[in-house]
Tab-separated table of C-alpha atoms in Angstrom:
chain	number	residue	atom	x	y	z
H	621	MET	CA	24.518	17.441	0.369
H	622	LEU	CA	24.269	13.412	1.219
H	623	ARG	CA	20.375	13.738	2.894
H	624	ARG	CA	19.768	10.343	2.700
H	625	LEU	CA	21.539	6.132	2.676
H	626	PHE	CA	21.038	3.336	2.430
H	627	ILE	CA	22.462	-0.008	4.786
H	628	THR	CA	22.349	-3.234	3.022
H	629	GLY	CA	24.779	-6.353	4.058
H	630	THR	CA	26.306	-9.829	2.756
H	631	ASP	CA	23.277	-12.101	4.276
H	632	THR	CA	20.958	-11.812	6.975
H	633	ASN	CA	22.402	-11.569	10.278
H	634	ILE	CA	24.984	-10.440	10.386
H	635	GLY	CA	24.303	-7.333	12.087
H	636	LYS	CA	23.247	-4.909	9.239
H	637	THR	CA	20.812	-2.950	12.833
H	638	VAL	CA	24.352	-3.277	14.809
H	639	ALA	CA	26.491	-0.736	11.715
H	640	THR	CA	23.562	1.415	11.667
H	641	ARG	CA	23.347	2.662	14.948
H	642	ALA	CA	26.886	3.370	15.126
H	643	LEU	CA	26.793	5.257	12.027
H	644	MET	CA	24.037	7.341	12.673
H	645	GLN	CA	26.067	7.582	16.386
H	646	ALA	CA	28.756	8.437	14.392
H	647	ILE	CA	26.253	11.642	11.756
H	648	ASN	CA	24.862	12.281	15.732
H	649	ARG	CA	28.129	13.015	16.288
H	650	LEU	CA	29.054	15.233	13.381
H	651	GLY	CA	26.130	17.588	14.418
H	652	LYS	CA	23.945	16.390	12.271
H	653	SER	CA	20.266	15.525	13.216
H	654	VAL	CA	19.545	11.469	11.685
H	655	VAL	CA	16.996	9.845	11.577
H	656	GLY	CA	16.960	5.955	11.558
H	657	TYR	CA	13.975	3.854	9.072
H	658	LYS	CA	13.663	0.562	8.449
H	659	PRO	CA	10.559	0.383	5.683
H	660	ILE	CA	9.512	-3.403	5.828
H	661	ALA	CA	10.076	-5.716	7.961
H	662	THR	CA	8.739	-9.299	8.484
H	663	GLU	CA	9.464	-10.230	11.798
H	664	TYR	CA	7.597	-7.975	15.129
H	665	HIS	CA	6.462	-9.312	18.394
H	666	ASP	CA	3.538	-7.582	20.839
H	667	THR	CA	3.876	-5.215	22.703
H	668	LEU	CA	2.380	-2.485	25.742
H	669	ASN	CA	2.642	-0.317	22.122
H	670	GLY	CA	1.171	-2.695	19.666
H	671	LYS	CA	2.965	-4.886	17.174
H	672	ARG	CA	6.883	-4.459	16.993
H	673	ASN	CA	10.268	-4.922	15.310
H	674	ARG	CA	13.639	-5.470	17.017
H	675	ASP	CA	15.376	-4.116	14.456
H	676	ALA	CA	13.350	-0.968	13.788
H	677	MET	CA	12.918	-0.097	17.924
H	678	ILE	CA	16.925	-0.018	17.400
H	679	LEU	CA	16.438	2.222	14.912
H	680	HIS	CA	13.947	4.152	17.050
H	681	ASP	CA	16.121	4.986	19.911
H	682	SER	CA	19.329	5.547	17.866
H	683	SER	CA	16.834	8.158	16.832
H	684	SER	CA	18.356	12.381	17.151
H	685	VAL	CA	15.134	13.433	16.353
H	686	ASP	CA	11.520	13.033	17.969
H	687	VAL	CA	9.404	10.962	15.540
H	688	SER	CA	6.887	7.824	16.305
H	689	TYR	CA	7.333	3.754	15.628
H	690	GLN	CA	4.761	3.864	12.522
H	691	ASP	CA	7.610	6.899	10.503
H	692	ILE	CA	10.482	4.446	11.131
H	693	ASN	CA	8.433	1.027	10.383
H	694	PRO	CA	5.492	1.763	8.238
H	695	VAL	CA	4.983	-1.890	6.967
H	696	MET	CA	5.421	-4.477	8.471
H	697	LEU	CA	4.777	-8.460	7.371
H	698	GLU	CA	3.733	-11.654	7.952
H	699	SER	CA	6.329	-13.228	6.381
H	700	ASN	CA	8.127	-12.740	2.504
H	701	TYR	CA	7.156	-15.339	1.559
H	702	GLY	CA	4.672	-15.742	-0.508
H	703	GLN	CA	2.813	-12.386	-0.712
H	704	THR	CA	1.612	-10.973	-4.081
H	705	THR	CA	2.814	-7.854	-5.582
H	706	THR	CA	-0.246	-5.368	-4.646
H	707	ASP	CA	1.503	-5.939	-0.413
H	708	VAL	CA	4.069	-3.926	-0.790
H	709	GLN	CA	3.888	-0.427	-3.067
H	710	PHE	CA	6.629	1.324	-3.287
H	711	PRO	CA	5.154	4.833	-3.166
H	712	ALA	CA	4.279	3.935	0.505
H	713	LEU	CA	7.292	3.683	1.173
H	714	SER	CA	8.645	6.615	-0.825
H	715	GLN	CA	6.100	8.403	1.491
H	716	GLY	CA	7.976	7.602	4.415
H	717	LEU	CA	10.997	8.438	3.220
H	718	GLU	CA	9.919	12.352	2.193
H	719	LYS	CA	8.253	12.539	5.365
H	720	LEU	CA	11.797	11.837	7.729
H	721	SER	CA	14.069	13.788	5.369
H	722	HIS	CA	12.054	16.549	6.177
H	723	LEU	CA	12.840	16.290	9.929
H	724	ALA	CA	16.474	14.957	10.067
H	725	ASP	CA	19.293	16.918	8.222
H	726	GLN	CA	19.979	12.454	7.393
H	727	VAL	CA	17.781	9.201	7.176
H	728	VAL	CA	19.821	6.194	7.083
H	729	VAL	CA	17.251	2.650	6.461
H	730	GLU	CA	18.014	0.044	6.695
H	731	GLY	CA	17.085	-2.795	4.427
H	732	ASN	CA	16.244	-6.534	4.603
H	733	GLY	CA	18.424	-9.861	4.235
H	734	GLY	CA	20.687	-9.555	1.929
H	735	TRP	CA	20.753	-6.596	-1.458
H	736	ARG	CA	19.118	-9.244	-3.380
H	737	TYR	CA	15.844	-9.262	-0.541
H	738	LEU	CA	12.773	-10.266	-2.775
H	739	LEU	CA	9.728	-7.985	-1.727
H	740	ASN	CA	7.375	-10.614	-3.651
H	741	ASN	CA	7.671	-13.893	-6.824
H	742	GLU	CA	8.703	-10.326	-9.060
H	743	THR	CA	9.963	-7.826	-6.976
H	744	PHE	CA	13.072	-6.560	-5.027
H	745	LEU	CA	13.769	-4.343	-2.963
H	746	SER	CA	16.708	-3.301	-4.142
H	747	ASP	CA	14.305	-1.690	-6.782
H	748	TRP	CA	13.371	0.296	-5.121
H	749	VAL	CA	16.261	1.482	-3.998
H	750	LYS	CA	17.700	2.286	-8.220
H	751	LYS	CA	14.468	3.785	-7.686
H	752	GLU	CA	15.219	6.617	-5.071
H	753	LYS	CA	18.709	6.138	-5.791
H	754	LEU	CA	20.665	6.356	-2.514
H	755	PRO	CA	23.284	5.940	-2.295
H	756	VAL	CA	25.183	2.405	-0.658
H	757	ILE	CA	26.593	1.132	1.866
H	758	LEU	CA	27.710	-2.628	2.632
H	759	VAL	CA	27.623	-4.528	6.353
H	760	VAL	CA	29.938	-7.363	5.287
H	761	GLY	CA	29.462	-9.788	8.437
H	762	ILE	CA	32.533	-11.436	8.876
H	763	GLN	CA	32.807	-15.149	8.666
H	764	SER	CA	34.374	-17.801	6.251
H	765	GLY	CA	33.132	-16.825	3.019
H	766	CYS	CA	32.183	-13.076	3.647
H	767	VAL	CA	34.927	-12.329	0.197
H	768	ASN	CA	33.134	-13.680	-1.949
H	769	HIS	CA	29.524	-12.677	-0.256
H	770	ALA	CA	30.336	-9.027	-0.603
H	771	LEU	CA	31.847	-9.067	-3.571
H	772	LEU	CA	28.955	-10.288	-5.257
H	773	THR	CA	27.259	-8.219	-3.450
H	774	ALA	CA	28.833	-5.405	-4.552
H	775	GLU	CA	28.896	-6.766	-8.311
H	776	ALA	CA	25.230	-6.804	-7.740
H	777	ILE	CA	25.112	-3.310	-6.288
H	778	LYS	CA	27.441	-1.480	-9.022
H	779	ASN	CA	25.436	-2.920	-11.987
H	780	ASP	CA	22.380	-2.172	-10.954
H	781	ASP	CA	24.086	1.650	-11.472
H	782	LEU	CA	24.387	2.526	-7.801
H	783	GLU	CA	27.687	3.770	-5.855
H	784	ILE	CA	28.898	2.436	-2.526
H	785	ILE	CA	30.085	4.801	-0.250
H	786	GLY	CA	31.366	3.091	1.681
H	787	TRP	CA	31.704	-0.469	3.948
H	788	ILE	CA	31.722	-1.380	7.775
H	789	ALA	CA	33.277	-4.687	8.882
H	790	ASN	CA	30.841	-6.174	11.532
H	791	ARG	CA	32.478	-8.860	12.879
H	792	ILE	CA	30.673	-11.579	13.978
H	793	ASN	CA	31.855	-15.247	14.266
H	794	PRO	CA	35.040	-14.266	17.132
H	795	GLY	CA	36.872	-17.040	16.908
H	796	LEU	CA	37.804	-16.619	13.092
H	797	SER	CA	41.501	-17.711	12.705
H	798	HIS	CA	41.889	-15.736	9.782
H	799	TYR	CA	40.448	-12.148	10.090
H	800	ALA	CA	43.863	-10.183	9.406
H	801	GLN	CA	43.502	-11.921	6.176
H	802	VAL	CA	39.855	-11.529	5.375
H	803	MET	CA	40.129	-8.064	5.999
H	804	ASP	CA	43.531	-7.557	3.620
H	805	ARG	CA	41.684	-9.204	0.580
H	806	LEU	CA	38.253	-7.162	1.985
H	807	LEU	CA	40.577	-3.839	1.356
H	808	THR	CA	42.224	-4.322	-1.875
H	809	HIS	CA	38.814	-5.408	-3.578
H	810	LEU	CA	35.950	-3.795	-2.482
H	811	PRO	CA	35.877	-0.586	-5.189
H	812	ALA	CA	35.152	2.167	-1.331
H	813	PRO	CA	36.110	3.027	1.227
H	814	LEU	CA	36.673	0.858	4.705
H	815	LEU	CA	34.053	3.616	7.258
H	816	GLY	CA	35.229	0.971	10.634
H	817	GLU	CA	35.156	-2.362	12.093
H	818	ILE	CA	32.687	-3.135	14.939
H	819	PRO	CA	34.658	-5.993	16.880
H	820	TYR	CA	32.654	-9.458	18.857
H	821	LEU	CA	30.328	-8.000	21.389
H	822	LEU	CA	27.824	-8.619	23.813
H	823	ARG	CA	24.145	-6.029	23.906
H	824	PRO	CA	26.032	-3.941	20.731
H	825	GLU	CA	22.716	-2.639	20.336
H	826	GLU	CA	22.935	-0.793	24.116
H	827	ARG	CA	26.216	0.936	23.172
H	828	GLU	CA	28.251	3.364	22.412
H	829	LEU	CA	29.262	2.616	18.935
H	830	SER	CA	30.421	5.729	17.076
H	831	HIS	CA	33.541	4.814	18.193
H	832	TYR	CA	34.604	1.962	16.810
H	833	LEU	CA	33.778	3.545	12.677
H	834	ASN	CA	36.859	5.889	11.848
H	835	GLU	CA	35.597	9.595	12.061
H	836	GLU	CA	38.054	10.846	9.041
H	837	GLN	CA	36.378	9.011	6.673
H	838	ILE	CA	32.682	10.190	8.040
H	839	GLU	CA	34.077	13.192	7.915
H	840	MET	CA	35.465	12.481	4.738
H	841	LEU	CA	32.259	11.223	2.968
H	842	TRP	CA	30.619	13.744	4.187
H	843	GLY	CA	31.948	16.181	3.171
H	844	GLU	CA	32.618	15.262	-0.400
H	845	ALA	CA	28.466	15.152	-0.325
H	846	LEU	CA	28.062	18.235	-0.169
H	847	ALA	CA	30.945	19.375	-1.840
H	848	ALA	CA	29.733	17.942	-4.799
H	849	SER	CA	25.289	19.085	-3.709
């Protein structure tokens, strides 16, 4: 059964967290418990409850099981630049993933930046995803140049011997005049089913987003995973 998956994007600031929230809401609508996991955060602010990352807080709010913020975001770094290889230990990330896997039917892991997100001068976050053999959902921020970024990202994921089980289109440029043409090219060339299209929205992190995803595709995806288990 599909229990864990990884959300990556074509770049930073293209709506991975919004797409992750939509997917978590859609999974919950299928009657499955779901929890988000943001293993590493590099930007955070002070709150009454301590340091918090905005994306991780959205995942915490979107989870259907009761877990602590620290369960969702175990590692906080000042910056990913200039870190040493000892700053991020993969076993700690894996332990956090394993713990959440016992608490919910589905763990949705949100990555940082794009696929080749550097944790330090030697290590990519994708190295950990490969180690865990997580299936991948690609979020494409629909804007000029995104077809190239999406296809290169898909190729890199394939070269890491991982499977893209679907992709989500997130419209981040409301003024893009050739949206339909961009979507046609992505539908033709990306080697995975389109799971949904999220339009440009104000404050999407506060909204119910599951209806922007294709419920039939998601049911089919989870059904195929169940049959293969």
